Coordinates of C-alpha atoms and ligand atoms in Angstrom, one line a residue:
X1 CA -23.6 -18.8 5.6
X2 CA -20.7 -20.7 6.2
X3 CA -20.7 -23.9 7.0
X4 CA -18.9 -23.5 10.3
X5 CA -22.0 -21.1 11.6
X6 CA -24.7 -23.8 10.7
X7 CA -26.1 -25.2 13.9
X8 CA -26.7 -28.8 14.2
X9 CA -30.2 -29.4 12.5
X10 CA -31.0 -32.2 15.9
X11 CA -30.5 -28.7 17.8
X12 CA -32.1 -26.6 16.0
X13 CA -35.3 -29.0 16.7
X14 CA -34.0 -29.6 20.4
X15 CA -34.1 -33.3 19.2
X16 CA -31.6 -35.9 20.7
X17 CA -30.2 -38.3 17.4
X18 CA -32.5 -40.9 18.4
X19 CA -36.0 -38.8 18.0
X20 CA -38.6 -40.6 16.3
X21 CA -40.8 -39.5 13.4
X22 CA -43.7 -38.4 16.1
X23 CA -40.8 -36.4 18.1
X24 CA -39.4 -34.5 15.1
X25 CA -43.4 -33.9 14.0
X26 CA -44.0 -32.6 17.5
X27 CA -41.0 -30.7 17.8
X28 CA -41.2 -29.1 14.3
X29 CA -45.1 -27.9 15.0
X30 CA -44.4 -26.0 18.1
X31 CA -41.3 -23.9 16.9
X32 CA -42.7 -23.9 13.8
X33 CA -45.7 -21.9 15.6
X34 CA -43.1 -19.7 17.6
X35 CA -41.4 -18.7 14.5
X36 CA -43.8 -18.4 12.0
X37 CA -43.2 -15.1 10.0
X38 CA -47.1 -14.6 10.4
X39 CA -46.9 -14.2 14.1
X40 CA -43.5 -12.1 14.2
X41 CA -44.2 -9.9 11.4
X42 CA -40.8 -7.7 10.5
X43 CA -38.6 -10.2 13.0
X44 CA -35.7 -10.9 10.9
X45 CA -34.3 -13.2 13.6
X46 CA -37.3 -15.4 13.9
X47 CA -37.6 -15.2 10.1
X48 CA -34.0 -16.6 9.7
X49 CA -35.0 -19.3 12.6
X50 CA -38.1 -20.6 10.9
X51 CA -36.1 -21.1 7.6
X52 CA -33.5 -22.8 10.0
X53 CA -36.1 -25.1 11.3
X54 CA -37.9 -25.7 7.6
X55 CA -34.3 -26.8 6.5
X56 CA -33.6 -29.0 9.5
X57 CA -37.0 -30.5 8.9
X58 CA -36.6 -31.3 5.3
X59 CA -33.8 -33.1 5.7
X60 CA -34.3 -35.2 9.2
X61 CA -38.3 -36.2 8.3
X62 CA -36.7 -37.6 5.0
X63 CA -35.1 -40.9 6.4
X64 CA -32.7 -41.0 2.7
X65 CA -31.4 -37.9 3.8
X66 CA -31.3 -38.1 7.6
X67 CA -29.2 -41.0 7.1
X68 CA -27.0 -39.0 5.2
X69 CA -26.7 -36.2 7.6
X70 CA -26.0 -38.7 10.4
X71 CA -23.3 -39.7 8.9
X72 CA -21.8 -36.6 6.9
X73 CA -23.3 -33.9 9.1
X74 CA -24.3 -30.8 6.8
X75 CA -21.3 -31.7 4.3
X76 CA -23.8 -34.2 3.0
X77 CA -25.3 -31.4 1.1
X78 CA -22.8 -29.2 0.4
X79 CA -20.5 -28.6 -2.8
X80 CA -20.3 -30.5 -6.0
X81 CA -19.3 -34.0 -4.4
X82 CA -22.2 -33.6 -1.9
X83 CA -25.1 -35.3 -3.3
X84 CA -24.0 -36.8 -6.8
X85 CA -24.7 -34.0 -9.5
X86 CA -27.3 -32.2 -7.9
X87 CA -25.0 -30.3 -4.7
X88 CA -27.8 -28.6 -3.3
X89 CA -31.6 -29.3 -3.3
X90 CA -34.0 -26.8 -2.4
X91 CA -35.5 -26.2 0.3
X92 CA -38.5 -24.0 -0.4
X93 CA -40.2 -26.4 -3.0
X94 CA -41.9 -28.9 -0.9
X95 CA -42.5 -26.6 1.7
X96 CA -45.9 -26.3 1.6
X97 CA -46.5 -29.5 1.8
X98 CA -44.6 -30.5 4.2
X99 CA -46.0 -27.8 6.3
X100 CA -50.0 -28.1 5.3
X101 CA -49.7 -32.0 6.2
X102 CA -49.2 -31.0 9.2
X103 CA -50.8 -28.1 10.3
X104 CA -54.0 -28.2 8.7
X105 CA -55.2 -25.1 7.9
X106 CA -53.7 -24.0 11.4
X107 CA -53.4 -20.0 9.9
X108 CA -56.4 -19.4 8.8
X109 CA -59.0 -20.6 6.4
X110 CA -57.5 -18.1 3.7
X111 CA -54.2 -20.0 3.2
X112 CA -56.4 -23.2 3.3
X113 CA -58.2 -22.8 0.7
X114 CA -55.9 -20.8 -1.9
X115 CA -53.8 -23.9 -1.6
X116 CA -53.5 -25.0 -5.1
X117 CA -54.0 -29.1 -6.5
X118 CA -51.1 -28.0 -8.7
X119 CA -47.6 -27.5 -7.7
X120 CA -44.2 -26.0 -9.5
X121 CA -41.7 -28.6 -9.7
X122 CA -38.4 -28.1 -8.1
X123 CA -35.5 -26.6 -9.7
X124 CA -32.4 -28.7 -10.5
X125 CA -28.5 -27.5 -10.2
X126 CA -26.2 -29.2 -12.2
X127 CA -22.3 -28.7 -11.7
X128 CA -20.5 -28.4 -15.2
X129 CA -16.8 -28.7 -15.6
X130 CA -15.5 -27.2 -18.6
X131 CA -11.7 -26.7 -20.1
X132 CA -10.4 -23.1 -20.0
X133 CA -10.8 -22.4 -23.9
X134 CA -14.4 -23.7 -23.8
X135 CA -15.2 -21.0 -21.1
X136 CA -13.4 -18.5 -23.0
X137 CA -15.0 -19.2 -26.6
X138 CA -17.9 -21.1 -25.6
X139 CA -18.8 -24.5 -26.4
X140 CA -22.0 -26.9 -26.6
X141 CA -21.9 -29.8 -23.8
X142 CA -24.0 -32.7 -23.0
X143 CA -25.2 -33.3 -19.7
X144 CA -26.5 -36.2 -18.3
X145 CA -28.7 -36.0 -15.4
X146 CA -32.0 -37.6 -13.6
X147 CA -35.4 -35.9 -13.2
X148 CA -38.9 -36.3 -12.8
X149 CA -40.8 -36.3 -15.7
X150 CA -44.5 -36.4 -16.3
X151 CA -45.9 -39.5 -16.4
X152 CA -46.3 -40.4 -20.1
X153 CA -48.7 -42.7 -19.7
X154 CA -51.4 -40.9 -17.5
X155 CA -50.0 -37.4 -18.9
X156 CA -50.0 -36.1 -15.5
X157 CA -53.4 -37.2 -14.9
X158 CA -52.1 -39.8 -12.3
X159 CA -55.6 -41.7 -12.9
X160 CA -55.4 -45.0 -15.0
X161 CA -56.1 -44.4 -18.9
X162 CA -59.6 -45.7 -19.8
X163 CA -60.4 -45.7 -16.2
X164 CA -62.2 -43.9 -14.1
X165 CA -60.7 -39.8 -13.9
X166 CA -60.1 -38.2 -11.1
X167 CA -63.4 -36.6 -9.5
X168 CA -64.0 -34.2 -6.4
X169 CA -63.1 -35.6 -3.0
X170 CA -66.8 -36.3 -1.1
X171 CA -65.5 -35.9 2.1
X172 CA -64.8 -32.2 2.0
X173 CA -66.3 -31.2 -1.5
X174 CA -62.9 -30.7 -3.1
X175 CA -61.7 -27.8 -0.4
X176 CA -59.4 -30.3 0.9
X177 CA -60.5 -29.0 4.5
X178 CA -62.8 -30.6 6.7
X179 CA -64.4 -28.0 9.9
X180 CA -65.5 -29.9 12.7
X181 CA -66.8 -28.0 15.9
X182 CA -65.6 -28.5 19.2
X183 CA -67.7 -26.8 21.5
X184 CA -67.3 -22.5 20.9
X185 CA -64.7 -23.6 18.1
X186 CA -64.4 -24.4 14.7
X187 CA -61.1 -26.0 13.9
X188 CA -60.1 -26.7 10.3
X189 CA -57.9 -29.7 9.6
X190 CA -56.9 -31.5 6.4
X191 CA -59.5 -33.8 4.9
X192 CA -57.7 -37.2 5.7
X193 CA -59.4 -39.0 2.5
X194 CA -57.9 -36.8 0.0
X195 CA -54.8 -35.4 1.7
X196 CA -55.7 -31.9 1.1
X197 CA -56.1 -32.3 -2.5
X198 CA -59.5 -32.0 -2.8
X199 CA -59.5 -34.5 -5.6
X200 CA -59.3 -38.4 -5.1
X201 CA -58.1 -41.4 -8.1
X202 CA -59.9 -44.4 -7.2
X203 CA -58.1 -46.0 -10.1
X204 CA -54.8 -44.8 -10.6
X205 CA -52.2 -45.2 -13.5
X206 CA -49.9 -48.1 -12.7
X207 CA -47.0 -46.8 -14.7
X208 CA -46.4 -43.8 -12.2
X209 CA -48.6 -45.5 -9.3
X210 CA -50.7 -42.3 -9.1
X211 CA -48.0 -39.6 -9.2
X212 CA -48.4 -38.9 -12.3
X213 CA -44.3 -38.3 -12.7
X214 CA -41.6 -40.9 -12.9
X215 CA -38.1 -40.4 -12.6
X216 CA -36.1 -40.4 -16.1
X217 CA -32.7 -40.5 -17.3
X218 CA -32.0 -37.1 -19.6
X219 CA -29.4 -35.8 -21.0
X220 CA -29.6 -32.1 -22.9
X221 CA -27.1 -30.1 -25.1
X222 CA -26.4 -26.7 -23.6
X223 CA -24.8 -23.8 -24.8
X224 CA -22.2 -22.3 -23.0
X225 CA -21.8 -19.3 -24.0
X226 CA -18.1 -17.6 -24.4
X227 CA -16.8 -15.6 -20.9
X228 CA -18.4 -18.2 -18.7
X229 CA -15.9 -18.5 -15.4
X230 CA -16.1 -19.9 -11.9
X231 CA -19.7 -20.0 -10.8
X232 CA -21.3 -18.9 -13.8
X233 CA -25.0 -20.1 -13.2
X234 CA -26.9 -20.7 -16.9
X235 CA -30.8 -21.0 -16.3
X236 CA -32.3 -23.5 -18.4
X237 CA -36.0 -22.3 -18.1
X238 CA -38.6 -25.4 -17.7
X239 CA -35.7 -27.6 -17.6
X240 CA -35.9 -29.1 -14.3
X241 CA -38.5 -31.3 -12.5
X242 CA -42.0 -31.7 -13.7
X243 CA -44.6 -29.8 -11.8
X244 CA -47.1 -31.6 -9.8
X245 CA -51.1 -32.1 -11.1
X246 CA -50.0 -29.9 -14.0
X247 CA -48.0 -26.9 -12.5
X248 CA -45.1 -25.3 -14.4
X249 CA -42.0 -27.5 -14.3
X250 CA -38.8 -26.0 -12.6
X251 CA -35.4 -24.9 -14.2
X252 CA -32.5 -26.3 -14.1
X253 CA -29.1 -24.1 -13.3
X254 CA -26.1 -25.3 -14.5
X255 CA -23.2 -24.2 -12.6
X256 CA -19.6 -23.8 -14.4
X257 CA -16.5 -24.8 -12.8
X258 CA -13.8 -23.7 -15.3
X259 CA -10.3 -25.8 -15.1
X260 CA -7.1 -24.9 -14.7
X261 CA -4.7 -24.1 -18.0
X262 CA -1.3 -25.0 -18.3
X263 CA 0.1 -21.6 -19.5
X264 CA -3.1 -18.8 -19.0
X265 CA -3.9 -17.7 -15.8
X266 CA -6.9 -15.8 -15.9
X267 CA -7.9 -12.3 -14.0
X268 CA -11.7 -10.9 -14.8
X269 CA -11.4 -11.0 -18.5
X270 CA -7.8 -10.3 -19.1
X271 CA -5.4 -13.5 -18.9
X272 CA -1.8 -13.3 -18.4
X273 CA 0.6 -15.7 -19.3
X274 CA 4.7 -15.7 -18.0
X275 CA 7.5 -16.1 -21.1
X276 CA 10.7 -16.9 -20.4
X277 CA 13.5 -15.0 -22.0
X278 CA 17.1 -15.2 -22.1
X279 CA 19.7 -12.7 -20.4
X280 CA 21.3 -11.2 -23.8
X281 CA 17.9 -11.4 -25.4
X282 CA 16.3 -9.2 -22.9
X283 CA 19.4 -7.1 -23.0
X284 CA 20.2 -6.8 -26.9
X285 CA 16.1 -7.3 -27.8
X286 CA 14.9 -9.8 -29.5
X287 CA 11.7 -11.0 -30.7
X288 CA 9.6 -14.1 -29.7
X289 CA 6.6 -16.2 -30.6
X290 CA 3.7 -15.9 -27.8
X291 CA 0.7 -18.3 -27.5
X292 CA -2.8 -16.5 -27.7
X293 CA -6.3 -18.0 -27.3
X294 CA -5.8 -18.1 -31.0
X295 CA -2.6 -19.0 -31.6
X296 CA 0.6 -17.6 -31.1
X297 CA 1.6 -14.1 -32.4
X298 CA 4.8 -11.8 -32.9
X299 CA 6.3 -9.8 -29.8
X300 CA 9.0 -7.5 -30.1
X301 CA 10.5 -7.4 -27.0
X302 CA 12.9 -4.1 -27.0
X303 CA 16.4 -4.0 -25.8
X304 CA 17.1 -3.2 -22.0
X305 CA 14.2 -4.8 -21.2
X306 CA 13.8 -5.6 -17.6
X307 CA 12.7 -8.5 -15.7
X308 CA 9.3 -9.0 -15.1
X309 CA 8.2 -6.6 -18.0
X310 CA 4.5 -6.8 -18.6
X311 CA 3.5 -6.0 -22.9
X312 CA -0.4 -6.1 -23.3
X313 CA -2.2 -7.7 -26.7
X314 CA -5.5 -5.2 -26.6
X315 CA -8.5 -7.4 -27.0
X316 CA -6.9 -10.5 -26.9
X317 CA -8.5 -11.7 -23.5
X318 CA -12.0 -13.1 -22.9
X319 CA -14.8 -12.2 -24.2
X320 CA -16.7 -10.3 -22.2
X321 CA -20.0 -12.6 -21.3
X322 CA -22.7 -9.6 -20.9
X323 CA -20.8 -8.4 -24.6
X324 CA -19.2 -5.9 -22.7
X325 CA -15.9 -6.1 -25.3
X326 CA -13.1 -8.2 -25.1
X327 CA -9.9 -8.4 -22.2
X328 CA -6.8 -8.3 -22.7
X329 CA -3.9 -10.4 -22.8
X330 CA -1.0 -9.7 -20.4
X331 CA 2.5 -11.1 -21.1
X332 CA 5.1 -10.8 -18.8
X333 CA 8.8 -12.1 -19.2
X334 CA 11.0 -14.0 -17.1
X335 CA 14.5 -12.8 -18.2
X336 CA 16.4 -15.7 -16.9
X337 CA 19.7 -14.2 -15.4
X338 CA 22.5 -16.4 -16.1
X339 CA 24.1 -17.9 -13.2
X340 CA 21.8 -16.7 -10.7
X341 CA 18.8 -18.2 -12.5
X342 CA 20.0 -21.9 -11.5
X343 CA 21.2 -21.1 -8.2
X344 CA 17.7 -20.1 -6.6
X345 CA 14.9 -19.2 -9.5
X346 CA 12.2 -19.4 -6.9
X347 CA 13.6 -16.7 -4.6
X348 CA 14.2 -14.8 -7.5
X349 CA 10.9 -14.6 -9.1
X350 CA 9.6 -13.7 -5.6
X351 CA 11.9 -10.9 -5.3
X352 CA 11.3 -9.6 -9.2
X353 CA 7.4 -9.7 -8.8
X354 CA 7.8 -7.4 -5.5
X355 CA 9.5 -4.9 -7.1
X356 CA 7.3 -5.0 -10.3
X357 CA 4.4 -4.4 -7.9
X358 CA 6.2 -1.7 -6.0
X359 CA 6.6 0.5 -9.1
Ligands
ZN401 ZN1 -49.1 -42.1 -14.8
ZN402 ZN1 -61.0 -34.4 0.7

């Protein structure tokens, strides 16, 4: 979606900019309710509203983040620059939680209970920038990033080492729901002593304070492999942020942005590059030294040649990233008319690469 279309995330929750944390809580349950993909099964709009709202939420009930998007609006999270190296974060991880905290076991007893102690941890993006011969024959970078770890002193266990472990929560015998009846109902709600865990640490660890992950400077060698371009995504599998209670950690994408070269312009796999030539050298032929990806090589260029000639090197292009062969390299000369060439060389190229592409 572009970012012109996204509505205002204080609209989307019909919140003024002032709205407290009970507001936004308010506000969030009841369209949360209305838009639930349980209740409007095969809706795509209401679907694409309750993701809407979940993304609004994230970020307003997050007072880091809020403040962010007060001041930035969505740009805040958006591109490379947006949030330091991690543009994006995502929106789905968390989710859960965010949404069992505060409905309780509001759709049924079912979700409820399936609702594991453990948790994947989120993914991580990481935006790479990486010279043009790098992407084109691959290279091995370092990359420097923050992430939550497990806590290596509890192991994950968040309870202190030598102290007492973690045990069942008594209040609701480890469901993490407590049912209280109120009159012909039953209603359901989050056990308030454990928090929906269904465990309780009466002594946690005090490295991680009971999370059992701590935030960690890393840094990792990856392989980029040869063909990466613009937008490339690598998957570092396991690589991003510890799970929670023991889950599977997330990955970690690494996003290429490939820079600009001085003399190869690249198309797909093929790259072209422009030589200049002289007037009588295009006219009596000649022959001329061209720069590869590997250094430069022989071209014959045959007399009467005309302006804006294209000669192709097979296979001297990119490799191919899925192995998928090699592109080629496109050369095309400038012949450099005598006089002309100083008196306007920018009109000129315009009008020789017309008539090269009306041919
Ligand atoms: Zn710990
Ligand atoms: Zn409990």
């Amino acid at each position: 979606m572009p970012a012109a279309a996204k509505r205002d995330y204080y609209e989307v929750l019909g919140l003024g900019r002032g709205a407290g944390e009970d507001e936004l809580k308010k506000a969030y349950r009841r369209l949360a309710i209305q838009f639930h993909p349980d209740r409007n099964p095969g809706n795509k709009e209401a679907e694409e509203r309750f993701k809407e709202l979940n993304e609004a939420y994230q970020v307003l009930s997050d007072p880091e983040r809020r403040a962010q998007y007060d001041r930035f609006g969505h740009a805040a999270f958006q591109g490379p620059q947006g949030a330091g190296p991690f543009g994006g974060f995502d929106f789905t991880q968390g989710f859960e939680e965010v949404f069992s905290d505060i409905f309780g076991d509001f759709f049924g007893t079912g979700r409820g209970r399936t609702r594991s102690r453990t948790r994947r941890g989120d993914d991580l993006r990481y935006d790479l920038e990486v010279e043009f011969d790098e992407a084109a024959r691959g290279a091995e970078k370092v990359v420097r990033f923050q992430r939550l770890t497990q806590c290596d002193e509890c192991h994950g266990t968040r309870a202190r080492t030598g102290g007492s472990a973690a045990r069942q929560c008594p209040n609701c015998r480890g469901t993490g729901q407590v049912r209280t009846q109120q009159g012909f109902f039953s209603i359901s709600t989050t056990c308030g002593q454990c928090r929906g865990e269904g465990m309780v640490i009466s002594d946690p660890c005090p490295k991680c304070q009971g999370q059992g992950r701590l935030r960690k400077q890393e840094s990792l060698s990856v392989k980029v492999p040869p063909g990466v371009d613009n937008g490339s995504r690598l998957k570092l599998r396991g690589e991003g942020e510890a799970g929670y209670g023991g889950g599977q950690p997330g990955d970690l994408y690494v996003v290429i942005h490939v820079k600009e070269h001085e003399l190869f312009v690249r198309d797909g796999n093929d790259i072209m590059i422009e030589v200049p030539i002289s007037f009588p050298q295009a006219a009596l032929g000649t022959e001329i030294d061209v720069p590869t990806l590997e250094g430069k090589i022989k071209l014959k260029i045959p007399p009467g040649t005309q302006a804006s000639k294209i000669f192709r090197f097979k296979g001297k292009g990119i490799v191919d990233l899925h192995g998928y062969g090699r592109g080629d390299q496109l050369v095309k000369v400038i012949v450099e008319t005598p006089a002309a060439s100083r008196r306007a060389s920018a009109n000129c190229s315009r009008s020789s690469r017309s008539s090269t592409a009306k041919r």
